PDB file of C-alpha atoms and ligand atoms in Angstrom:
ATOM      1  CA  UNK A   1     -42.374-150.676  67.461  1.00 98.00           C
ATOM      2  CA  UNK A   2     -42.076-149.543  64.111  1.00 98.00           C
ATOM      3  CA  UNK A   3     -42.986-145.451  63.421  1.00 98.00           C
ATOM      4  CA  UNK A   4     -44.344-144.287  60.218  1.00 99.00           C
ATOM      5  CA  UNK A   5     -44.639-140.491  58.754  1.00 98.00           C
ATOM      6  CA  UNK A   6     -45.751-141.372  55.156  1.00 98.00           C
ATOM      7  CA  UNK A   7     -48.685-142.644  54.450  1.00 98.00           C
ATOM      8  CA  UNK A   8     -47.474-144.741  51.282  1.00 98.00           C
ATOM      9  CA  UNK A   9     -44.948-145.894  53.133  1.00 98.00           C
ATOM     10  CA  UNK A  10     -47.022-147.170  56.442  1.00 99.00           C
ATOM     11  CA  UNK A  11     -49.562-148.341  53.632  1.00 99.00           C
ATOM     12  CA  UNK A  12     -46.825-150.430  51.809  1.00 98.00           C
ATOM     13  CA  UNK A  13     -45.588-152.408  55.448  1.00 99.00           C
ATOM     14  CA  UNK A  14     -49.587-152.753  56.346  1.00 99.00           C
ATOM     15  CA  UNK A  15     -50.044-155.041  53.204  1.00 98.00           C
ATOM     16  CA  UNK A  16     -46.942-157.076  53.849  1.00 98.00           C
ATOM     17  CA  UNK A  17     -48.243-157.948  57.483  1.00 98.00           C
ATOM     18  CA  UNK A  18     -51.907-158.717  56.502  1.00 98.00           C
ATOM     19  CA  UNK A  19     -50.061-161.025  53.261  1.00 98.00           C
ATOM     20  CA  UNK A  20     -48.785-162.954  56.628  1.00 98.00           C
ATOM     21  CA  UNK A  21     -52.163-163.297  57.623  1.00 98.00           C
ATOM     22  CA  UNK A  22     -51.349-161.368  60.466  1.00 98.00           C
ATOM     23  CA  UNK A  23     -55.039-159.379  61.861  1.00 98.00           C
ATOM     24  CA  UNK A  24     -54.398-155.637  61.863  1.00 99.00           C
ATOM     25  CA  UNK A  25     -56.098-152.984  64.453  1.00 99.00           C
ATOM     26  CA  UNK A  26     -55.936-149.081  63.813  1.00 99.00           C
ATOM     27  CA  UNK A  27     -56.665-147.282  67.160  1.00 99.00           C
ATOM     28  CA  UNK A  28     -56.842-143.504  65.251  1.00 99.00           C
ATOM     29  CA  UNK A  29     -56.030-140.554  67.867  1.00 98.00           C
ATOM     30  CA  UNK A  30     -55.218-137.333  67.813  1.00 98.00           C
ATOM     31  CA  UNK A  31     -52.120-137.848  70.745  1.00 98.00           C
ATOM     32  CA  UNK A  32     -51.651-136.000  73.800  1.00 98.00           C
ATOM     33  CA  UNK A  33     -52.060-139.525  74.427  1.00 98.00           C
ATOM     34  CA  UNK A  34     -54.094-140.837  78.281  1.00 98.00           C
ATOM     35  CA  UNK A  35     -55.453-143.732  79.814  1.00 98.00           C
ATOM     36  CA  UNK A  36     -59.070-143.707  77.354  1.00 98.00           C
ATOM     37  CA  UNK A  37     -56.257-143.789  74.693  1.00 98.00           C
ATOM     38  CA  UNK A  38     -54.488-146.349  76.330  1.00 98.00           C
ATOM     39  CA  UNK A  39     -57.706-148.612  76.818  1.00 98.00           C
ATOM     40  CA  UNK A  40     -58.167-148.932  73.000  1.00 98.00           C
ATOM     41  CA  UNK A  41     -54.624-150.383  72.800  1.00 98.00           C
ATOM     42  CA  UNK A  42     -55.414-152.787  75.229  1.00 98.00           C
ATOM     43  CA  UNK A  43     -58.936-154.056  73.597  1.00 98.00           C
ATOM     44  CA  UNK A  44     -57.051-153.933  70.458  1.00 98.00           C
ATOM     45  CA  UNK A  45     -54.797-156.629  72.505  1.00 98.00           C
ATOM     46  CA  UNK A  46     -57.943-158.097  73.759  1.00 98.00           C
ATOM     47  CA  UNK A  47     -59.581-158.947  70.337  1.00 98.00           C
ATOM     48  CA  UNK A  48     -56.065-160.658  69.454  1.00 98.00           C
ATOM     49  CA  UNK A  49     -54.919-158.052  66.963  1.00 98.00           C
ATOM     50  CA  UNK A  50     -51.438-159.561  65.706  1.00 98.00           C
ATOM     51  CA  UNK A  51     -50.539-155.551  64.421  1.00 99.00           C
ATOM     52  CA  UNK A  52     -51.501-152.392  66.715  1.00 99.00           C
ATOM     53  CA  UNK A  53     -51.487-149.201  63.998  1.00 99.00           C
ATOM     54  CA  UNK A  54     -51.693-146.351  66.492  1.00 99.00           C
ATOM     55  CA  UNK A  55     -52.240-142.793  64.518  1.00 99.00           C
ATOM     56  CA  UNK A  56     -51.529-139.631  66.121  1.00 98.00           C
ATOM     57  CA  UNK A  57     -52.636-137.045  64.180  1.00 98.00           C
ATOM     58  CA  UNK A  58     -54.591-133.692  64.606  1.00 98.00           C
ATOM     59  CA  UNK A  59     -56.608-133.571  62.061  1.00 98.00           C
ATOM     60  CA  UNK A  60     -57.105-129.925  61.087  1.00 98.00           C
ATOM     61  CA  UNK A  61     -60.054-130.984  58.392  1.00 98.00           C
ATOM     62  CA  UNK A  62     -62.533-131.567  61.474  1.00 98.00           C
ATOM     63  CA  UNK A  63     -61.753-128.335  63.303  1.00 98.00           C
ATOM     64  CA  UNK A  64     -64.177-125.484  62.932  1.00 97.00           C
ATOM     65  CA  UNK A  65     -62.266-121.755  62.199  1.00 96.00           C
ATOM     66  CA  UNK A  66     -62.868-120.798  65.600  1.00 95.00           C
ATOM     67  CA  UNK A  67     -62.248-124.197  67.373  1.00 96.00           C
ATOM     68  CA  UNK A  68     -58.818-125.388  69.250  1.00 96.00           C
ATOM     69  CA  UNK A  69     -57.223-126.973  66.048  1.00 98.00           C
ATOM     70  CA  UNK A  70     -53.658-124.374  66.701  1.00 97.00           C
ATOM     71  CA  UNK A  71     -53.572-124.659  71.035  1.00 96.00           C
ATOM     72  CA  UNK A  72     -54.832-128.306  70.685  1.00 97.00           C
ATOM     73  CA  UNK A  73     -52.380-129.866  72.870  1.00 97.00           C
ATOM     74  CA  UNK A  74     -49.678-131.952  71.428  1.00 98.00           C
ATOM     75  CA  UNK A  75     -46.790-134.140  72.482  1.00 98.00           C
ATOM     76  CA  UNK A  76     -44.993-136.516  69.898  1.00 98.00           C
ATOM     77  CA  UNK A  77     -42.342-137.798  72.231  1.00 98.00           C
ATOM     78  CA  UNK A  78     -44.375-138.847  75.394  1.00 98.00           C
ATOM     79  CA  UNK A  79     -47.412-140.483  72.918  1.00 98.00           C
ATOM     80  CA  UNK A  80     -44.729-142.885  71.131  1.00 98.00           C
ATOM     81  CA  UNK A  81     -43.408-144.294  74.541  1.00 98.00           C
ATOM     82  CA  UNK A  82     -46.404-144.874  75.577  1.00 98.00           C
ATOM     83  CA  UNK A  83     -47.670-146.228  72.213  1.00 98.00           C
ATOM     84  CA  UNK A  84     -44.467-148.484  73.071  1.00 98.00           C
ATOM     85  CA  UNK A  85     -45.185-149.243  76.226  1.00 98.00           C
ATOM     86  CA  UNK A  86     -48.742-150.252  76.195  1.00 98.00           C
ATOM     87  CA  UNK A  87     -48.017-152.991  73.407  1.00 98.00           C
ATOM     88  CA  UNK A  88     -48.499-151.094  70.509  1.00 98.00           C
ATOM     89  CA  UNK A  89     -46.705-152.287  67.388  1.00 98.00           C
ATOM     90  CA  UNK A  90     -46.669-149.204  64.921  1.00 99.00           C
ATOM     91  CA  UNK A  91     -47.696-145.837  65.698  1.00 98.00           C
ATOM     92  CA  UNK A  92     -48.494-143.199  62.604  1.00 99.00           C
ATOM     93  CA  UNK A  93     -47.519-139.813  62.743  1.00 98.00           C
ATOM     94  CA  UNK A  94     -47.889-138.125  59.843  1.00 98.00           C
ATOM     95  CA  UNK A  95     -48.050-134.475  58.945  1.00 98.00           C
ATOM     96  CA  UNK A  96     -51.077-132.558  57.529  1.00 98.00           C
ATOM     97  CA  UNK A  97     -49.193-132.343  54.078  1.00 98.00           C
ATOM     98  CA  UNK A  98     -48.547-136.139  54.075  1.00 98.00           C
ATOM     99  CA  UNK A  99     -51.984-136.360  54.795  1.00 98.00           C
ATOM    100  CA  UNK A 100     -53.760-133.614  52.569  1.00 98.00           C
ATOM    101  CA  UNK A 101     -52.582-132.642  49.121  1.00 98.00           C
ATOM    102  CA  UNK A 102     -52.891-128.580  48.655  1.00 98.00           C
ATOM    103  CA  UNK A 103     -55.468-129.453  46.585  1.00 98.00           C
ATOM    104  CA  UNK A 104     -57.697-131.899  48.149  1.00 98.00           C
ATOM    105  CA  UNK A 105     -60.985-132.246  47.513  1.00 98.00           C
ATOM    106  CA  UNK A 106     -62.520-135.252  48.144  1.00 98.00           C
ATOM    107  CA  UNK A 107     -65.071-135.665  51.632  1.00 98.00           C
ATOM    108  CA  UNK A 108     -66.706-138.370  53.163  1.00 98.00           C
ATOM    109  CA  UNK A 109     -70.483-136.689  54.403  1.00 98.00           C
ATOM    110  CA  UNK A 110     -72.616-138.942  56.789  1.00 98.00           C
ATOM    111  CA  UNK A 111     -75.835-137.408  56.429  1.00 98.00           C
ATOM    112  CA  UNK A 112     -78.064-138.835  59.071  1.00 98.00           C
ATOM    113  CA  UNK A 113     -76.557-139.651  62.281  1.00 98.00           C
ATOM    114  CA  UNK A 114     -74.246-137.078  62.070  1.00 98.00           C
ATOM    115  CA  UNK A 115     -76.878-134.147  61.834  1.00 98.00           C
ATOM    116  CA  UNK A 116     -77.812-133.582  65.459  1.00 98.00           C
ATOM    117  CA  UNK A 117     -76.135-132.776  68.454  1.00 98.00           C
ATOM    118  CA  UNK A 118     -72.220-132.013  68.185  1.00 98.00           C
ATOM    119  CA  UNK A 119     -72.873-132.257  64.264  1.00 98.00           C
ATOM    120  CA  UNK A 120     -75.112-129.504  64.312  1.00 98.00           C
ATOM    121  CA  UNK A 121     -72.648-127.426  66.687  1.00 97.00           C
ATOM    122  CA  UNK A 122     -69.507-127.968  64.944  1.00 97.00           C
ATOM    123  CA  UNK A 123     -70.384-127.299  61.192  1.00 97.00           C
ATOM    124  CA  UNK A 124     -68.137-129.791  59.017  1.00 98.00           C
ATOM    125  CA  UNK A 125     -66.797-131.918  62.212  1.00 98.00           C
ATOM    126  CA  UNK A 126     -67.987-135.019  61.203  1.00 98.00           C
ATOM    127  CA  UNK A 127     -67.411-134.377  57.622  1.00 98.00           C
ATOM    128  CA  UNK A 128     -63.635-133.657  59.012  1.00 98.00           C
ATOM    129  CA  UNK A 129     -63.780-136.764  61.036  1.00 98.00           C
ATOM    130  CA  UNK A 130     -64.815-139.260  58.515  1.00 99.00           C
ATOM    131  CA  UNK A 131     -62.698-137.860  55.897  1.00 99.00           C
ATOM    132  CA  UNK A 132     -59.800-138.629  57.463  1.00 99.00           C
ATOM    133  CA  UNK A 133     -60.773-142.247  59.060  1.00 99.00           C
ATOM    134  CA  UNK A 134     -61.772-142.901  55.624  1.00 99.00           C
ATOM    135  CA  UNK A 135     -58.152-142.517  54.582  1.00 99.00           C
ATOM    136  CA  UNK A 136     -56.911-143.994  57.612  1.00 99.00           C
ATOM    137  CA  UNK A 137     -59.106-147.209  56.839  1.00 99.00           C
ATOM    138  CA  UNK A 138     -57.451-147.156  52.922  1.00 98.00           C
ATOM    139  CA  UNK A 139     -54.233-146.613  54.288  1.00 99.00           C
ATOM    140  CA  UNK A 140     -53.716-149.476  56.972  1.00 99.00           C
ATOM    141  CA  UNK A 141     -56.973-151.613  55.566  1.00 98.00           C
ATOM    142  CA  UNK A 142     -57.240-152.787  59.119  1.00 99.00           C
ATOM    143  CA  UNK A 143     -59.405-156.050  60.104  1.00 98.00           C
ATOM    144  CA  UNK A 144     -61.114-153.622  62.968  1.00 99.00           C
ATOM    145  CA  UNK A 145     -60.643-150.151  63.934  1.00 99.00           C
ATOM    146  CA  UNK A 146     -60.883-149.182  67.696  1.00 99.00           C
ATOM    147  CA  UNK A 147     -62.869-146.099  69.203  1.00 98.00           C
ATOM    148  CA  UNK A 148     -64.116-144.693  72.625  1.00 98.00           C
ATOM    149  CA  UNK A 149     -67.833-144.396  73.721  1.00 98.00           C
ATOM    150  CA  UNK A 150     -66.757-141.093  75.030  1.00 98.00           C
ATOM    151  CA  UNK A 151     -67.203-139.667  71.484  1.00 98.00           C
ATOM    152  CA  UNK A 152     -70.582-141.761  71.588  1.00 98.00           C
ATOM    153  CA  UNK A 153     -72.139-139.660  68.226  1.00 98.00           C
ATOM    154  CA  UNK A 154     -68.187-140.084  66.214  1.00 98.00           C
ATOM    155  CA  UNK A 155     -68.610-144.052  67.234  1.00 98.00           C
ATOM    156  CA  UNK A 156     -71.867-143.973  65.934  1.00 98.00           C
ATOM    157  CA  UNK A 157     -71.067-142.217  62.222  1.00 98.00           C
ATOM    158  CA  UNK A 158     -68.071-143.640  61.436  1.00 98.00           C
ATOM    159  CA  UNK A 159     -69.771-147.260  62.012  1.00 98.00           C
ATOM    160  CA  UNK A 160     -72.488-146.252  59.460  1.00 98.00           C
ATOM    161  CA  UNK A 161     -69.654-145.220  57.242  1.00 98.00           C
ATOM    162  CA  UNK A 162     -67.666-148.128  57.324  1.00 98.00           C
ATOM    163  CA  UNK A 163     -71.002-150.360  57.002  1.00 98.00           C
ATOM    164  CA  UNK A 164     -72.563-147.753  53.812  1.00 98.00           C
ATOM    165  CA  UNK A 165     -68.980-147.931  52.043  1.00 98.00           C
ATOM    166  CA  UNK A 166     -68.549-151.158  52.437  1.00 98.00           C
ATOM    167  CA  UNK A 167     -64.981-151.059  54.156  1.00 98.00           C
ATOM    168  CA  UNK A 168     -65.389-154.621  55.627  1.00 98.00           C
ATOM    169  CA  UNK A 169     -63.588-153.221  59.069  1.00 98.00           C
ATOM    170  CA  UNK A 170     -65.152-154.061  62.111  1.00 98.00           C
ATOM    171  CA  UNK A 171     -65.829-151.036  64.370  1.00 98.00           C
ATOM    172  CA  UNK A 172     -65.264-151.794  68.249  1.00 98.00           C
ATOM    173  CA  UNK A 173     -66.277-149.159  70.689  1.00 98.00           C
ATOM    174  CA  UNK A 174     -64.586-149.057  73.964  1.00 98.00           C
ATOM    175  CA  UNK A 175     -65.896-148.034  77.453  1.00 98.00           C
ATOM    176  CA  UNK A 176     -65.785-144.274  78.859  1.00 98.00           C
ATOM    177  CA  UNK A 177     -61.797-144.419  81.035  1.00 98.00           C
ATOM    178  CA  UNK A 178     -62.925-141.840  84.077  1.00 98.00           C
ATOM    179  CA  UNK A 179     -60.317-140.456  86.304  1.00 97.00           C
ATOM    180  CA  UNK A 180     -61.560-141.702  90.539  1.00 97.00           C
ATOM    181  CA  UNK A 181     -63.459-138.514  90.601  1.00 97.00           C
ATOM    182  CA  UNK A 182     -65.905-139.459  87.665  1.00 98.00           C
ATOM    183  CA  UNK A 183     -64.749-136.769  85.025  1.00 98.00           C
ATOM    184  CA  UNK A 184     -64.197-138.862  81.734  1.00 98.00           C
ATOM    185  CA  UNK A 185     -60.915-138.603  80.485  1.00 98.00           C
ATOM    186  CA  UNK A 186     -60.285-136.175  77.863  1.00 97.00           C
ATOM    187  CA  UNK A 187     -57.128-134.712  75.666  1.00 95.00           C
ATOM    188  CA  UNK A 188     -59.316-131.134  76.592  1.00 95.00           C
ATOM    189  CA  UNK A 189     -59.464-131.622  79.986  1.00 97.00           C
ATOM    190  CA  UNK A 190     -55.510-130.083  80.035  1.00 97.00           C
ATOM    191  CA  UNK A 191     -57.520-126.762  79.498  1.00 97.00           C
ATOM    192  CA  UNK A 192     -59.171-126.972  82.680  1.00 98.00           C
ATOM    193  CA  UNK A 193     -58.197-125.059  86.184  1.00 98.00           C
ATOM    194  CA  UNK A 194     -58.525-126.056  89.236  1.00 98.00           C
ATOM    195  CA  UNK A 195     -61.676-124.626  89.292  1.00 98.00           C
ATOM    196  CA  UNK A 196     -63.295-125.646  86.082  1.00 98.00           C
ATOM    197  CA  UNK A 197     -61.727-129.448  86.762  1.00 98.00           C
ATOM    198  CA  UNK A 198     -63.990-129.522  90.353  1.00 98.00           C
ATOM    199  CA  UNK A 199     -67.410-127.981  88.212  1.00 98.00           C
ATOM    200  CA  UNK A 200     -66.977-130.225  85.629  1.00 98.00           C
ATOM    201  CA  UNK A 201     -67.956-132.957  88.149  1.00 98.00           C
ATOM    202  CA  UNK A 202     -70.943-132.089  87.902  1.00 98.00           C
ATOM    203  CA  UNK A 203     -71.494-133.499  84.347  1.00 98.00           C
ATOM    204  CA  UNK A 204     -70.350-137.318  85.283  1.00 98.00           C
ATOM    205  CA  UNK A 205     -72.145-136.812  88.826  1.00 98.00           C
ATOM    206  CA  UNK A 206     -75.720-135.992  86.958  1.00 98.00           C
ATOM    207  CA  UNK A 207     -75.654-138.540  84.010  1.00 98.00           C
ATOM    208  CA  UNK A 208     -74.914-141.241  87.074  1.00 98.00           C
ATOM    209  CA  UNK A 209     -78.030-139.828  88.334  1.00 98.00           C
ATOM    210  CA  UNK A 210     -80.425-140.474  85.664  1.00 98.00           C
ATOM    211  CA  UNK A 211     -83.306-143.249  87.113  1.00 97.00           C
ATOM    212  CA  UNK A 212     -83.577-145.137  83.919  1.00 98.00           C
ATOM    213  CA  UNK A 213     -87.531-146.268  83.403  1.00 98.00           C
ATOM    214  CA  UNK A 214     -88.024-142.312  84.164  1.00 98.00           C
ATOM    215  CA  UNK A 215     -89.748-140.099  81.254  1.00 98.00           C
ATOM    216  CA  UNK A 216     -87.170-137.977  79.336  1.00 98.00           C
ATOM    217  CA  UNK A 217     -88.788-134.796  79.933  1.00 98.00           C
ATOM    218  CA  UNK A 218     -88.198-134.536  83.739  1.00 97.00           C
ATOM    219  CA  UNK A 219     -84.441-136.193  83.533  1.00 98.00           C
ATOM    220  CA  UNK A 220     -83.356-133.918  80.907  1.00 98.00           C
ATOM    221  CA  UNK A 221     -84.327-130.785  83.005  1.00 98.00           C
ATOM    222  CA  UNK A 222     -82.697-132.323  86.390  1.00 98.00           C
ATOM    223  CA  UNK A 223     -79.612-132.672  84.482  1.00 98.00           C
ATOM    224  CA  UNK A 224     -79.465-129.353  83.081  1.00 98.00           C
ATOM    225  CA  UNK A 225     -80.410-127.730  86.434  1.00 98.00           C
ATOM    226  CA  UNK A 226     -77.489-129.351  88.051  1.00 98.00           C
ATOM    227  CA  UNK A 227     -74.719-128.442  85.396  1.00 98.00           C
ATOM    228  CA  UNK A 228     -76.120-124.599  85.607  1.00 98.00           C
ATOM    229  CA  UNK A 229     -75.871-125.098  89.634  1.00 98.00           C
ATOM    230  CA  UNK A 230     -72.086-126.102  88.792  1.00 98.00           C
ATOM    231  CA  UNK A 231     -71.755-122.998  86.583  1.00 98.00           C
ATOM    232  CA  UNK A 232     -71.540-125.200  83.655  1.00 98.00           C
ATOM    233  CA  UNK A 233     -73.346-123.931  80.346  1.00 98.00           C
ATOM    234  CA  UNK A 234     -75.237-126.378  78.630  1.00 98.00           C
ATOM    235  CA  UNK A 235     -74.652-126.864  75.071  1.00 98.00           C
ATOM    236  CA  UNK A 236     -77.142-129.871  74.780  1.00 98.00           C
ATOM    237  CA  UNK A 237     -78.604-132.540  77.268  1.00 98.00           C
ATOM    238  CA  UNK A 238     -80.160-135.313  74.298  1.00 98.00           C
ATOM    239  CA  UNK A 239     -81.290-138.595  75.490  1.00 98.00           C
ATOM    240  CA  UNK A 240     -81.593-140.641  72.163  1.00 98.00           C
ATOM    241  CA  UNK A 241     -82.427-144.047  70.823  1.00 98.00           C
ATOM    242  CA  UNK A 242     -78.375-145.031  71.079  1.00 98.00           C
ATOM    243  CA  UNK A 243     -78.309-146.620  67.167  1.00 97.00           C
ATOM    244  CA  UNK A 244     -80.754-143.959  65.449  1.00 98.00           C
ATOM    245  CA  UNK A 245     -79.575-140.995  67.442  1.00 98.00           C
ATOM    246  CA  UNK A 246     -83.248-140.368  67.247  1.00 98.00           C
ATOM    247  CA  UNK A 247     -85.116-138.480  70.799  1.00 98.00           C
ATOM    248  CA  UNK A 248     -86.571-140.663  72.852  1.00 98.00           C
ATOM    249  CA  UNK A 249     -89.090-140.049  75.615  1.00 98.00           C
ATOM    250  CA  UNK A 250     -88.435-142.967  77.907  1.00 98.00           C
ATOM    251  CA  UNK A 251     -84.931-144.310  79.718  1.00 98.00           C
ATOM    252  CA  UNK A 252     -85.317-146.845  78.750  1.00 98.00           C
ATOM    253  CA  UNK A 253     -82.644-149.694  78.103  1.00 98.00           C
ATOM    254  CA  UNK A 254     -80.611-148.791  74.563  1.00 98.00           C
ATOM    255  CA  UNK A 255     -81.229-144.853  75.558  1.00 98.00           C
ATOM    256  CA  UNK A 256     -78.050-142.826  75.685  1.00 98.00           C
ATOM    257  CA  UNK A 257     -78.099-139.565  77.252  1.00 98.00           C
ATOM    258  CA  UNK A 258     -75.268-137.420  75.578  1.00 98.00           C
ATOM    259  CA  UNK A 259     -74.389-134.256  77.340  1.00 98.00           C
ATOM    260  CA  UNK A 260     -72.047-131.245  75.429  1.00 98.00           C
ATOM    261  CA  UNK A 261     -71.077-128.391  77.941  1.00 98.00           C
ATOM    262  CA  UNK A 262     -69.036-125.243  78.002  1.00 98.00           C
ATOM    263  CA  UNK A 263     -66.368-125.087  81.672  1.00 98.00           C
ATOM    264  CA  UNK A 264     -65.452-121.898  80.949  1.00 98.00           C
ATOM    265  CA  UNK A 265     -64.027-121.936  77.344  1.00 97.00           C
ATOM    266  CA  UNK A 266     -63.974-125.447  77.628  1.00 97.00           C
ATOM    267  CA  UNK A 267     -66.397-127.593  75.604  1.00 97.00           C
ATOM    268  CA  UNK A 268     -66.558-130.862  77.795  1.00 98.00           C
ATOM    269  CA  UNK A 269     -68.781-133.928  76.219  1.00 98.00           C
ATOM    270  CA  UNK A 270     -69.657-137.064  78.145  1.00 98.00           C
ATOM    271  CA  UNK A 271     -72.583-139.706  77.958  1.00 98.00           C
ATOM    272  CA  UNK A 272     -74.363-142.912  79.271  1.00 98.00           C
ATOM    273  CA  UNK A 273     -75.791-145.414  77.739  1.00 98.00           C
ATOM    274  CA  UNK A 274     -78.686-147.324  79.532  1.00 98.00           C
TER     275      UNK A 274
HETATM  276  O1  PAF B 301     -61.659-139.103  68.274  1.00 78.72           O
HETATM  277  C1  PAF B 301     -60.660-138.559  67.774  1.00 78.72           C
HETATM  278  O2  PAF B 301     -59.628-138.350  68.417  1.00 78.72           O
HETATM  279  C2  PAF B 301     -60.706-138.107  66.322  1.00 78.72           C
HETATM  280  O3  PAF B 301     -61.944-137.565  66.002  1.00 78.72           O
HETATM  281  C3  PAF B 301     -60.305-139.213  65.331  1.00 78.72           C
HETATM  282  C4  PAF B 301     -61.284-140.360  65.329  1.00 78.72           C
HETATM  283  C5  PAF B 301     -58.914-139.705  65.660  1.00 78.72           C
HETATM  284  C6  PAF B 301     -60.280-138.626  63.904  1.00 78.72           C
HETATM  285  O4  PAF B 301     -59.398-137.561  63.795  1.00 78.72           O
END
């Protein structure tokens, strides 16, 4: 496995292996690297990638001021081994400086899906987030990119931006990864005591709850009930049309019902789609 830290440089061996004709997959993380992770490596493998780019990078563009961007958890060592191990076949690590000239100023906006829910909580997150898959699509020019359904709204924006800007890079989401107890697997979830790890339950246990063929109206406040029985404080319970992001009354089949929640300090998000 080879590992890269410049971006010209990773760029420069990218070319070479799609000259082979060799099909290229970018699996873009920010580390601290866990099963979910692991799972886009292996549908990477799946879809009969020939080249695995793995990035690891926190990308300090899509944190807010007061956000987790510093105590974000990191771990450079463990995430290449198990880049390695899983069948990766290049994992990216660059720095923010590699990444962002001192004077940067150039922004990829979505301006439609990514208005609602966690866009409209975390000012400049998805701004932040396609910014820097935008670079990491120039950089490897990948034949698809990889991403998890956990981050159902991200999935969403960055597969209008890749269709808008015409990147030509097929965008494959892969299934929610759930530890046995049903809470989806998360880099965050490190945060979490004892006690916050047992409430937050309560957010896989209610979306598994949801009757689809139900109105929205009733579902919505069953679910919210049940994460404030868990002490859990709702940030948002949406249940949207899953490709317009758009509120729908109905669960009906294409509905997704995202859910954003605060365990403790802890902003937890997790969703279903019907
Ligand atoms: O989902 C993530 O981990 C990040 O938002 C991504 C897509 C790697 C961009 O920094």
């Amino acid at each position: 496995m080879k590992t890269f830290r410049e971006p010209n440089k990773l760029q420069k061996w990218c070319r070479a292996q799609a000259l082979k004709g060799r099909k290229i997959a970018l699996v873009p993380t920010m580390g601290y690297l866990h099963e979910g992770h692991l799972s886009l490596i292996e549908a990477a493998k799946r879809k009969g990638a020939d080249e695995i780019v793995v990035s690891v990078f926190v990308n300090p563009v899509q944190f807010g001021p007061k956000e987790d961007y510093a105590k974000y958890p990191r771990d450079e060592k463990a995430d290449v081994a198990k880049c390695r191990a899983t069948g990766a076949t290049a994992v990216f690590l660059p720095t923010p400086e590699a990444m962002y000239f001192k004077d940067h100023s150039v922004y990829v906006n979505e301006e439609d899906l990514s208005t609602g829910l966690c866009g409209a909580r975390r000012p400049g997150h998805f701004r932040g987030v396609c910014t820097v898959v935008a670079k990491l699509f120039n950089i490897v020019r990948p034949d698809f990119a990889v991403f998890g359904q956990k981050d159902f709204q991200q999935a969403q924006v960055i597969r209008r931006m890749a269709r808008d800007l015409n990147f030509g890079i097929d965008i494959v989401v892969a299934p929610i990864v759930r530890e046995p107890t049903g809470l989806a697997r998360s880099s965050r979830n490190t945060y979490l005591s004892d006690v916050e790890r047992e409430r937050a339950l309560a957010i896989s246990k209610a979306l598994m709850s949801i009757v689809p063929g139900r109105a929205v109206a009733a579902e919505r406040r069953r679910v919210e009930k049940a994460l404030a029985a868990a002490s859990l404080k709702v940030d948002y319970v949406e249940f949207v049309d899953a490709a317009t992001l758009k509120a729908v009354k109905k669960v009906a089949p294409g509905t997704a019902c995202l859910v954003a929640a605060y365990d403790g300090a802890t902003r937890l998000i997790d969703n279903r789609l019907f």
